[in-house]
Short mmCIF file of N, CA and C in Angstrom, two decimals:
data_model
loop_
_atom_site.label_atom_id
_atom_site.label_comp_id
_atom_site.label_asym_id
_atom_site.label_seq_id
_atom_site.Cartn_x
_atom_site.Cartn_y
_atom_site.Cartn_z
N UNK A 354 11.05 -13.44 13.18
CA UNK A 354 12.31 -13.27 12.46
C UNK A 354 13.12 -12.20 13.14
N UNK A 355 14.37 -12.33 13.26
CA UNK A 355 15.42 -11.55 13.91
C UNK A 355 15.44 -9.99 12.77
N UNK A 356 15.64 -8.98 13.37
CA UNK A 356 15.69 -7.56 12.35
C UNK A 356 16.67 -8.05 11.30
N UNK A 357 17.80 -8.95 11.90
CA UNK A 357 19.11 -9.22 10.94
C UNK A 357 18.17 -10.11 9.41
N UNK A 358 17.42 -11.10 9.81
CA UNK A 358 16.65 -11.30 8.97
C UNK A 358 16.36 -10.39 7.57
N UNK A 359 15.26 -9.74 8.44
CA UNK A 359 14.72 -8.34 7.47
C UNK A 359 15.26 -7.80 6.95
N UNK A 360 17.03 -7.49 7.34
CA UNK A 360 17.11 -6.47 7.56
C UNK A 360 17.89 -7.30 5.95
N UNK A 361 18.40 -8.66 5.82
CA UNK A 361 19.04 -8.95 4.98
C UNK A 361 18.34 -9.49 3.52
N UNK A 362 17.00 -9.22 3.72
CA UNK A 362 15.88 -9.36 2.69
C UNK A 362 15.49 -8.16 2.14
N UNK A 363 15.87 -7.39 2.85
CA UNK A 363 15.51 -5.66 2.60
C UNK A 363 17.09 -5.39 1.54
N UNK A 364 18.13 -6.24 1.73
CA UNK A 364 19.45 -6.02 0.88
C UNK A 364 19.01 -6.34 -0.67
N UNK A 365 18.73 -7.84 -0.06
CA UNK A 365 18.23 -8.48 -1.12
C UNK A 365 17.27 -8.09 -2.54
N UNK A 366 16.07 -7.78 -1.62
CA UNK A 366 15.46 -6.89 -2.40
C UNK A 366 15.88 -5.35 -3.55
N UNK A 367 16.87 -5.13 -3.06
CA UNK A 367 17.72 -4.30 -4.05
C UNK A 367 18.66 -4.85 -4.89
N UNK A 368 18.54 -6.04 -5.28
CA UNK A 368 19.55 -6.84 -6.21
C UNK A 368 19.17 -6.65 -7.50
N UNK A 369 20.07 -6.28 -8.40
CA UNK A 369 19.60 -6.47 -9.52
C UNK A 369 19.23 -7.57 -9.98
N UNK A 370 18.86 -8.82 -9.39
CA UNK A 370 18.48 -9.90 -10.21
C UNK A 370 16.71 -9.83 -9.72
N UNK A 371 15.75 -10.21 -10.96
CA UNK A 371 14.47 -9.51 -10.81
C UNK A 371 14.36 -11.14 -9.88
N UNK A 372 14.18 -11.58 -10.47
CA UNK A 372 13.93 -13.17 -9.32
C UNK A 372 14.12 -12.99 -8.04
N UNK A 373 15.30 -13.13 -7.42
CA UNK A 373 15.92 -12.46 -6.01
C UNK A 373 15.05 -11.48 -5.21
N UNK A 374 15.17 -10.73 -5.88
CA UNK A 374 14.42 -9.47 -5.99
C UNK A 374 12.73 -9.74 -5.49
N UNK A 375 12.59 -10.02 -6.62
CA UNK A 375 10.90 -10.90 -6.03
C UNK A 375 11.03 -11.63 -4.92
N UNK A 376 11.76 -12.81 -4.99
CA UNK A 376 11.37 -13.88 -3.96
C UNK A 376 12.07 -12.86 -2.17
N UNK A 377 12.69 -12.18 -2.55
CA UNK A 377 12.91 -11.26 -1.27
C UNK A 377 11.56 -10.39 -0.73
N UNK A 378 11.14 -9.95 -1.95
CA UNK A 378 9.70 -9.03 -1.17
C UNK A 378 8.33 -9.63 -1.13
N UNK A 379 8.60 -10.93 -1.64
CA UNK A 379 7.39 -11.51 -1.03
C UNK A 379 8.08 -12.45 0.46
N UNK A 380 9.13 -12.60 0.76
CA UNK A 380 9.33 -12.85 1.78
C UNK A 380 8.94 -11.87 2.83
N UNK A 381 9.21 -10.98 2.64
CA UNK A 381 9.14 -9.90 3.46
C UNK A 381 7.48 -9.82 3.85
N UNK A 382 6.40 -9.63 2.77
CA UNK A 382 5.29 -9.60 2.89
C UNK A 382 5.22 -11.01 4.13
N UNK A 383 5.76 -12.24 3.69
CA UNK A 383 5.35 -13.42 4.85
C UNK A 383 5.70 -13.04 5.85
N UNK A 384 6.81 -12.25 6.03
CA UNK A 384 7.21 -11.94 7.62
C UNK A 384 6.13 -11.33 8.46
N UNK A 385 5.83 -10.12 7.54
CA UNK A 385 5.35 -9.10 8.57
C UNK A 385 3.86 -9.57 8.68
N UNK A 386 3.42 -10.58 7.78
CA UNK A 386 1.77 -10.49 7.69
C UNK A 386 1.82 -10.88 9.45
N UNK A 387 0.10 -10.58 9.85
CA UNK A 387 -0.03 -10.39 11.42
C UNK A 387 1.28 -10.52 12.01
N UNK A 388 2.12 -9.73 12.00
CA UNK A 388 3.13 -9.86 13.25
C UNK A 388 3.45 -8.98 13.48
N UNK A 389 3.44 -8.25 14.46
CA UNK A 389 3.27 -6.71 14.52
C UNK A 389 4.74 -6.57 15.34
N UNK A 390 5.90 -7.60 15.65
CA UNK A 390 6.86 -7.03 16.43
C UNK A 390 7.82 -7.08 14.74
N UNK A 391 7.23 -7.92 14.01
CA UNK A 391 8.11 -8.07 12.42
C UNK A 391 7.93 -6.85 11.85
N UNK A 392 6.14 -6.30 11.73
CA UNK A 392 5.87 -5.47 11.04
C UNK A 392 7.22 -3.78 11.52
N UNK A 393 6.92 -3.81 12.81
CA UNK A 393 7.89 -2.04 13.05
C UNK A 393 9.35 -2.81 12.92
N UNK A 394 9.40 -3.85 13.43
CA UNK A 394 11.33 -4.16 12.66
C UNK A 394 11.46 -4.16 10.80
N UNK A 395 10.78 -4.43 10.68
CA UNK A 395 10.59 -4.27 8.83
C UNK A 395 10.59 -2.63 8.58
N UNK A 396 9.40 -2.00 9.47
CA UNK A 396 9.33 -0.11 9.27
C UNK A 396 10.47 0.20 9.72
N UNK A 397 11.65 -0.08 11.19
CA UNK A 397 12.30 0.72 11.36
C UNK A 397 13.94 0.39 10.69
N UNK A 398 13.54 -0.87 9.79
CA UNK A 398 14.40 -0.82 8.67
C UNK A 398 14.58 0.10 7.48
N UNK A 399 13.19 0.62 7.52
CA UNK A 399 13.47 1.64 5.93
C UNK A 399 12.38 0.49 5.10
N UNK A 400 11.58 -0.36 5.49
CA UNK A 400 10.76 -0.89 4.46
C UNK A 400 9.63 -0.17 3.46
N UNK A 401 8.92 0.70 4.10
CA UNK A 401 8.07 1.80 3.40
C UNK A 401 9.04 2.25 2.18
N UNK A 402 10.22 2.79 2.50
CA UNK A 402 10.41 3.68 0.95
C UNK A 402 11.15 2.75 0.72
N UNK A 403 11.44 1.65 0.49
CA UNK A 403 11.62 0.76 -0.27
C UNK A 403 10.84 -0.11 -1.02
N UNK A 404 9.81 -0.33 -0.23
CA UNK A 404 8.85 -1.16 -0.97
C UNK A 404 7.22 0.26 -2.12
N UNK A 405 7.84 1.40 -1.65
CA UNK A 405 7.04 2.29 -2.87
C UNK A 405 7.91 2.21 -3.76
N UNK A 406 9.13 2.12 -3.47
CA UNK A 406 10.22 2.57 -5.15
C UNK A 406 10.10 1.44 -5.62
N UNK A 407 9.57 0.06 -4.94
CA UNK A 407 9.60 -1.22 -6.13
C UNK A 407 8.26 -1.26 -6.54
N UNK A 408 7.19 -0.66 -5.99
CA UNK A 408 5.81 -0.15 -6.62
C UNK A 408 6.07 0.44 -7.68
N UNK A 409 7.19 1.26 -7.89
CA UNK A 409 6.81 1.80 -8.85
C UNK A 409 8.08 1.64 -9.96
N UNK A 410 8.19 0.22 -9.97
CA UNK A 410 9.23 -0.09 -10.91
C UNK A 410 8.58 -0.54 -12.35
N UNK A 411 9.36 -0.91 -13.17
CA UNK A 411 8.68 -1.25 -14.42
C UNK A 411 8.10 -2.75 -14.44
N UNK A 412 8.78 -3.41 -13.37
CA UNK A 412 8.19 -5.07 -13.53
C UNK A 412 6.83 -5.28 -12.95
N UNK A 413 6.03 -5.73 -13.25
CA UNK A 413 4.34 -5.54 -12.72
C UNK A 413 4.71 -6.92 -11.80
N UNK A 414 5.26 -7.87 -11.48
CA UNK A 414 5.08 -8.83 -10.63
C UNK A 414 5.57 -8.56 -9.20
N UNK A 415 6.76 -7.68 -9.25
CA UNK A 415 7.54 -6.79 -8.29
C UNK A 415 6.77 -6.00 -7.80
N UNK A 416 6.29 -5.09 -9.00
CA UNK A 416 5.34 -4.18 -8.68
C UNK A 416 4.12 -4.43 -7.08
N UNK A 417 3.17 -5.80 -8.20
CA UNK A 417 2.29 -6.18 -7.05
C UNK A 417 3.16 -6.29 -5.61
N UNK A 418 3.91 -7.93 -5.75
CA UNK A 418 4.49 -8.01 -4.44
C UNK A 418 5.26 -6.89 -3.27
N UNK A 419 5.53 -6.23 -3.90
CA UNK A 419 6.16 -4.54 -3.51
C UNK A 419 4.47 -3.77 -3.10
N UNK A 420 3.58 -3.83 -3.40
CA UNK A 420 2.35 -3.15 -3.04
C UNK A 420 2.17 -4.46 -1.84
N UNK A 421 1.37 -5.52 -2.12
CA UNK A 421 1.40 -6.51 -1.40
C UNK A 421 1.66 -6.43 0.05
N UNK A 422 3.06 -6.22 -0.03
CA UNK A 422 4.07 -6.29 1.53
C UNK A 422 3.71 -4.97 1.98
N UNK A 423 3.63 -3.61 1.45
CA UNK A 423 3.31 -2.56 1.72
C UNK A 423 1.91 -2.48 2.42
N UNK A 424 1.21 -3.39 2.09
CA UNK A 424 -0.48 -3.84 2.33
C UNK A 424 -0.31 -4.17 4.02
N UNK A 425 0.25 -5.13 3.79
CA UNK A 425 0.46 -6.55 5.25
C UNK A 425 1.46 -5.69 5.97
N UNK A 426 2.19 -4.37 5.93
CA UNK A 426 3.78 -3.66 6.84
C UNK A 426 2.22 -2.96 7.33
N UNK A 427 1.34 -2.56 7.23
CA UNK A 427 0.86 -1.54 7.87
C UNK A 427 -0.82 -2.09 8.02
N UNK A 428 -1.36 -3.04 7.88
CA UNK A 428 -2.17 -3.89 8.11
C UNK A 428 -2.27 -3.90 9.68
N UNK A 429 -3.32 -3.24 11.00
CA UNK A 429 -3.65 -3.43 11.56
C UNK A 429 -2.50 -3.04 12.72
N UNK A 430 -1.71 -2.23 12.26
CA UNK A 430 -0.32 -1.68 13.14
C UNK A 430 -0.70 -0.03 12.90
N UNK A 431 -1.32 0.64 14.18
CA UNK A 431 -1.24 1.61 13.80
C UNK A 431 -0.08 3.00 13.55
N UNK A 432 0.69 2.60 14.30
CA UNK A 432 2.05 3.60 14.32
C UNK A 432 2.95 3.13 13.25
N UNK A 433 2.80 1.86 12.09
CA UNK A 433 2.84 1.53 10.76
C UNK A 433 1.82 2.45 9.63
N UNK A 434 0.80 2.70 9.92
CA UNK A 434 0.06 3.24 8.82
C UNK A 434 0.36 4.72 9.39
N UNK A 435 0.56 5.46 10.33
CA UNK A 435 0.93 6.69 10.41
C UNK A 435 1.94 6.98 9.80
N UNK A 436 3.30 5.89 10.24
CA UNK A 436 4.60 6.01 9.53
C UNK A 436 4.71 6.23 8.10
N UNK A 437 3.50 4.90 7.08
CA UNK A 437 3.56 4.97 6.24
C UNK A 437 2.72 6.07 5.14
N UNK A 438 2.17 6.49 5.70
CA UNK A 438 1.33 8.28 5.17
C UNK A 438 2.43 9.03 4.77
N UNK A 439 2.85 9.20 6.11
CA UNK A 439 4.22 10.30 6.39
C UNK A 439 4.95 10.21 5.40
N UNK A 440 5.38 9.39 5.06
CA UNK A 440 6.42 8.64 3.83
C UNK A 440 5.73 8.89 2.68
N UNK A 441 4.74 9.34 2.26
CA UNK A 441 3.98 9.48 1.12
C UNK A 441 3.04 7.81 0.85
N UNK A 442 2.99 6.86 1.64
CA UNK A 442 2.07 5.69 1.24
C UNK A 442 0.83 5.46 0.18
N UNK A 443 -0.27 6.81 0.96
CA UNK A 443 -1.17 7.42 0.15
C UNK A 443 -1.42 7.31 -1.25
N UNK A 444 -0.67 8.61 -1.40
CA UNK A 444 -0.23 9.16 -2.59
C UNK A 444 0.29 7.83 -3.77
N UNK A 445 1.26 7.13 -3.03
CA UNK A 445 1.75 5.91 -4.28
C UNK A 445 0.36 5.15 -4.34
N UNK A 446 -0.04 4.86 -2.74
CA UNK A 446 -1.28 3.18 -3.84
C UNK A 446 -2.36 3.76 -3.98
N UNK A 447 -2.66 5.44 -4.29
CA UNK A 447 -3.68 5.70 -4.89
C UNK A 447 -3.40 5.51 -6.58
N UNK A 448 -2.14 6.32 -6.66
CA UNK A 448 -1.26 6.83 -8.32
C UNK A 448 -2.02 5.03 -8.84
N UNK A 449 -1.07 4.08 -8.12
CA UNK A 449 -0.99 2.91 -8.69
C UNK A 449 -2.47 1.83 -8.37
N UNK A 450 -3.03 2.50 -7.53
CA UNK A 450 -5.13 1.89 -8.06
C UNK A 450 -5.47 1.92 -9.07
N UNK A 451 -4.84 3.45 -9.56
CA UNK A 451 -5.00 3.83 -11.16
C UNK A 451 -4.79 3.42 -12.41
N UNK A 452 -3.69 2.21 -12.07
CA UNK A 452 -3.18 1.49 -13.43
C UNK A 452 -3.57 0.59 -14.55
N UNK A 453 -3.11 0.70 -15.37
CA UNK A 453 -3.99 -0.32 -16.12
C UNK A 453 -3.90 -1.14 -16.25
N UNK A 454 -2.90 -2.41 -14.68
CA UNK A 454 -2.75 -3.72 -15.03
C UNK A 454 -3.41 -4.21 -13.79
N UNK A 455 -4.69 -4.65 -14.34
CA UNK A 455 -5.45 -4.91 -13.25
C UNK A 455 -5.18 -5.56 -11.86
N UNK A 456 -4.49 -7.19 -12.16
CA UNK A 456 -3.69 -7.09 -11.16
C UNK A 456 -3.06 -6.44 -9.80
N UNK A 457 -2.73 -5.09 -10.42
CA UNK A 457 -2.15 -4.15 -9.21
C UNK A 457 -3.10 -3.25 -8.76
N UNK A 458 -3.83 -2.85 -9.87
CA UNK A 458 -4.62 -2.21 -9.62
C UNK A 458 -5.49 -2.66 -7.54
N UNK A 459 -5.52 -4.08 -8.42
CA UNK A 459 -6.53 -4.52 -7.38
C UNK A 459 -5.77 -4.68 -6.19
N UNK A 460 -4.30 -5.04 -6.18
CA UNK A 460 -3.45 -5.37 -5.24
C UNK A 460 -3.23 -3.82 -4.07
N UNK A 461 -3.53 -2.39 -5.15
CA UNK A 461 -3.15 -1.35 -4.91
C UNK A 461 -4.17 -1.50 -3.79
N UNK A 462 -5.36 -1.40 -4.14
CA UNK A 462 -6.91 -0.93 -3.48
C UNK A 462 -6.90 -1.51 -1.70
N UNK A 463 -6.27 -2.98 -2.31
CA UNK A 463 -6.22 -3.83 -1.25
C UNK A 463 -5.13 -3.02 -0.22
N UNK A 464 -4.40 -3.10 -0.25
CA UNK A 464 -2.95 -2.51 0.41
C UNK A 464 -3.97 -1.07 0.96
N UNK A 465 -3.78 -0.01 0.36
CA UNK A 465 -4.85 1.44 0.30
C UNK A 465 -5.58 0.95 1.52
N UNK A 466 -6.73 -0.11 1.31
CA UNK A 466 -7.62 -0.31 2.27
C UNK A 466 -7.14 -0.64 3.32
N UNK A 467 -6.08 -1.10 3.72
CA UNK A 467 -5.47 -1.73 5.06
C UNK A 467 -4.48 -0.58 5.67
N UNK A 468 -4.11 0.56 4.74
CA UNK A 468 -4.06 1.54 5.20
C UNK A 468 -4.50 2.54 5.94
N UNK A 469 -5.69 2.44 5.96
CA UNK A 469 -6.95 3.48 6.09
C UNK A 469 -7.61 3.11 7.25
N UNK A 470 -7.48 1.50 7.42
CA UNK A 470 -8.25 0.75 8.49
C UNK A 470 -8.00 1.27 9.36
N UNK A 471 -9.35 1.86 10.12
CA UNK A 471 -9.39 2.77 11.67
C UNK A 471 -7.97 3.33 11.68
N UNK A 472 -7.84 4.12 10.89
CA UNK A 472 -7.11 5.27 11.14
C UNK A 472 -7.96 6.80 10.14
N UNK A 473 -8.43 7.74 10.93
CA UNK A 473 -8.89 8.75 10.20
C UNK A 473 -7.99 9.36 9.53
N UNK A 474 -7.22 9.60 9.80
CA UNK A 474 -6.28 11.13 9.31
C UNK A 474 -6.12 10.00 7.97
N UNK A 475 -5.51 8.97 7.95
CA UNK A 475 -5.30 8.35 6.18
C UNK A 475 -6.47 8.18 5.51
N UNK A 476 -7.67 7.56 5.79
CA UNK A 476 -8.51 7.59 5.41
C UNK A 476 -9.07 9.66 5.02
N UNK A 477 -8.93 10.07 5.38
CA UNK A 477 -9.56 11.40 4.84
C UNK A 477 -8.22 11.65 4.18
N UNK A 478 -7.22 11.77 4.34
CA UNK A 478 -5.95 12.15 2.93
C UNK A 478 -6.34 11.25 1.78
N UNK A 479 -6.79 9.86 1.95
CA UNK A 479 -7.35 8.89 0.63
C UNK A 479 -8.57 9.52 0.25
N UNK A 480 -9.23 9.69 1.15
CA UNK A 480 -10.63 9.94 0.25
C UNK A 480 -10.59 11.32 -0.72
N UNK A 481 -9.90 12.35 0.23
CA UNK A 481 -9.48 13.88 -0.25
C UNK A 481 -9.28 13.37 -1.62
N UNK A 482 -7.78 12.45 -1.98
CA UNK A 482 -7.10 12.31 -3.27
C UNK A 482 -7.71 12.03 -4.48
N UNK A 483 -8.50 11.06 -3.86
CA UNK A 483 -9.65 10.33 -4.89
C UNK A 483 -10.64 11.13 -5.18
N UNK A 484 -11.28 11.90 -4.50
CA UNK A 484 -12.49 12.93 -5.05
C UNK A 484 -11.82 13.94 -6.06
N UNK A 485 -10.39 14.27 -5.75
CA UNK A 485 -9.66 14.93 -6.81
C UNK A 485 -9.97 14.99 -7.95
N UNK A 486 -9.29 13.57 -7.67
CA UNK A 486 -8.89 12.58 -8.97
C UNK A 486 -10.54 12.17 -9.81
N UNK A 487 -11.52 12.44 -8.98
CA UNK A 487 -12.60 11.79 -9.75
C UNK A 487 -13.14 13.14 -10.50
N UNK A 488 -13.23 14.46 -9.62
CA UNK A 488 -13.38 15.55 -10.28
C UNK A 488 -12.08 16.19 -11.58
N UNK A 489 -11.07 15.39 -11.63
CA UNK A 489 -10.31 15.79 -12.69
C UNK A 489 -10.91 15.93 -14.43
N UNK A 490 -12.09 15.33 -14.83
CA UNK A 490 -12.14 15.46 -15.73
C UNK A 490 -11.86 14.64 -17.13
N UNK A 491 -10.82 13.88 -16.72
CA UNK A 491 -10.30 12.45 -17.35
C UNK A 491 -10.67 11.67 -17.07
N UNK A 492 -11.64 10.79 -18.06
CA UNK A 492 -12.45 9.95 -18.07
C UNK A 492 -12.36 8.60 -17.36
N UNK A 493 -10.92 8.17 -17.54
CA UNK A 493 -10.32 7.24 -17.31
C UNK A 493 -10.03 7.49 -15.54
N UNK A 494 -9.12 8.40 -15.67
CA UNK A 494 -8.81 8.94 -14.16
C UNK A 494 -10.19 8.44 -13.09
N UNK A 495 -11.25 9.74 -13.68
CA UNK A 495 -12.75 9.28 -12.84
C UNK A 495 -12.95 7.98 -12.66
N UNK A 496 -13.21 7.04 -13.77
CA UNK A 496 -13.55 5.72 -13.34
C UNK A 496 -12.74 4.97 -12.09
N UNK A 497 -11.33 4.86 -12.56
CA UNK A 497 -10.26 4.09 -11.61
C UNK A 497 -10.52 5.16 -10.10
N UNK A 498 -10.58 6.50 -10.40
CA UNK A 498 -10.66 6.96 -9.02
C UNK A 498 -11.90 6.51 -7.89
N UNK A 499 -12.86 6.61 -8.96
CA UNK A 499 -14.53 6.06 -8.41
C UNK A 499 -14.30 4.11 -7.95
N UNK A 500 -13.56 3.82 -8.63
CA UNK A 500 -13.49 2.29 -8.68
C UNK A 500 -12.82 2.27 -7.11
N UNK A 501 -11.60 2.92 -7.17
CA UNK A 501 -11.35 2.78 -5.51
C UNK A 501 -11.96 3.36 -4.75
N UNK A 502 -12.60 4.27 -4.63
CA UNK A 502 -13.30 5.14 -3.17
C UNK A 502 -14.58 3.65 -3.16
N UNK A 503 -15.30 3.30 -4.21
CA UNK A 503 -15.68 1.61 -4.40
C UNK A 503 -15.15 0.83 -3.51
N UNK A 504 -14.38 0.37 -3.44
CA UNK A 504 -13.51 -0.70 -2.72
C UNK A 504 -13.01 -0.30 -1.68
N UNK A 505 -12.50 1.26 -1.37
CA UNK A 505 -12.56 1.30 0.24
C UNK A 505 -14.01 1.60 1.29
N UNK A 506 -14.49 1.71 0.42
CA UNK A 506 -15.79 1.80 1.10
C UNK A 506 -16.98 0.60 1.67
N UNK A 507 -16.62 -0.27 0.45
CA UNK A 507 -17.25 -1.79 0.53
C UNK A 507 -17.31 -2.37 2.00
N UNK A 508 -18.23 -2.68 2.37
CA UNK A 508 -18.32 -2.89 3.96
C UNK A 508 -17.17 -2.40 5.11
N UNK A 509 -17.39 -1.04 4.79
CA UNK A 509 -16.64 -0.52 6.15
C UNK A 509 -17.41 1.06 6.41
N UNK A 510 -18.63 0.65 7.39
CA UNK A 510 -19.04 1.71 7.78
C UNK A 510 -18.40 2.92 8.40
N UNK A 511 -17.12 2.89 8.97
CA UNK A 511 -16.13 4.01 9.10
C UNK A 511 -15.74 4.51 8.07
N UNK A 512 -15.25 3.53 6.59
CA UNK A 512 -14.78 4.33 5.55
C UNK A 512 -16.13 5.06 4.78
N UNK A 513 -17.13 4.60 4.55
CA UNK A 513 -18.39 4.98 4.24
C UNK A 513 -18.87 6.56 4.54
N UNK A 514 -18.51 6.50 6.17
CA UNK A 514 -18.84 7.99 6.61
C UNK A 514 -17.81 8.78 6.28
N UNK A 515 -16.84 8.47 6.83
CA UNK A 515 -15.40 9.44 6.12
C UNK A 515 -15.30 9.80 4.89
N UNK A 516 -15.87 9.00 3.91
CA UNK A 516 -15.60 9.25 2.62
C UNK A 516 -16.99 9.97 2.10
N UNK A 517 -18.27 10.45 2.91
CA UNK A 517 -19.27 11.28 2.65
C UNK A 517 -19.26 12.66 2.71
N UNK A 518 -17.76 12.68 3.72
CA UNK A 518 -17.85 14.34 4.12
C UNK A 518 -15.85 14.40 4.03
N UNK A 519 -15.61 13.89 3.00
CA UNK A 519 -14.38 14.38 2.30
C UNK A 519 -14.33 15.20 1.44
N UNK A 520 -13.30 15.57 0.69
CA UNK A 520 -13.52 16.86 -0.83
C UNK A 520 -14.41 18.00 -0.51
#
């Protein structure tokens, strides 16, 4: 896809119509999945802080697809998952692992994990967050926090070790 593409799905995606809206950021997710010349024309559009502020909108279908595309923009691109740290990435699809609509939850973990993939420095800022979050004390917090360091860990002997000598 041409940047003009992206670049007019990335408009889109800010429409107030929630439909539009959707069917724009799951387009976006189709673009960039494996395509790594889509994926940095999507990043050097401004896709990262666009697709956390629709993470963290009130519509849970947006929501996912907005985590989703955030998953597949930095999926196996590494100067994508650096970019997207920088930007705070982290920090949002840990908050939103945490949620209580499972759905995203799971969509979060997923995205999180493709973040992390062979890259240390994100992987130890994730694991750091989550041991936090599991030592916080809130019952709820602990579980969802334990539930993801769970799921990034699940057959990935790099995240496994990283996440033994985090916190």
């Amino acid at each position: 896809a041409s940047a003009g593409a992206i670049e007019l799905l990335m408009q889109l995606a800010r429409s107030d119509d929630a439909a539009l809206k959707l069917a724009a950021v799951e387009t976006i997710r189709c673009l960039v999945t494996n395509h790594k010349d889509n994926q940095t024309a999507a990043a050097s559009a401004g896709a990262f802080e666009l697709l956390m502020q629709l993470g963290r909108t009130d519509n849970a279908e947006i929501q996912r697809a907005a985590v989703a595309s955030l998953g597949n923009l930095v999926c196996l691109h590494q100067g994508n998952q650096t970019a997207a740290a920088s930007a705070g990435a982290v920090e949002v699809l840990v908050e939103l692992a945490l949620s209580d609509n499972s759905a995203l939850e799971i969509e979060a973990n997923r995205s999180l994990k493709r973040l992390v993939l062979a890259h240390k420095g994100n992987q130890r800022a994730a694991f750091e967050l989550l041991i936090q979050l599991a030592r916080s004390g809130d019952a709820e917090i602990q579980l969802a926090a334990v539930a993801s360091i769970g799921s990034l860990v699940d057959g990935s002997r790099e995240n496994q070790t990283t996440a033994a000598s985090a916190g």
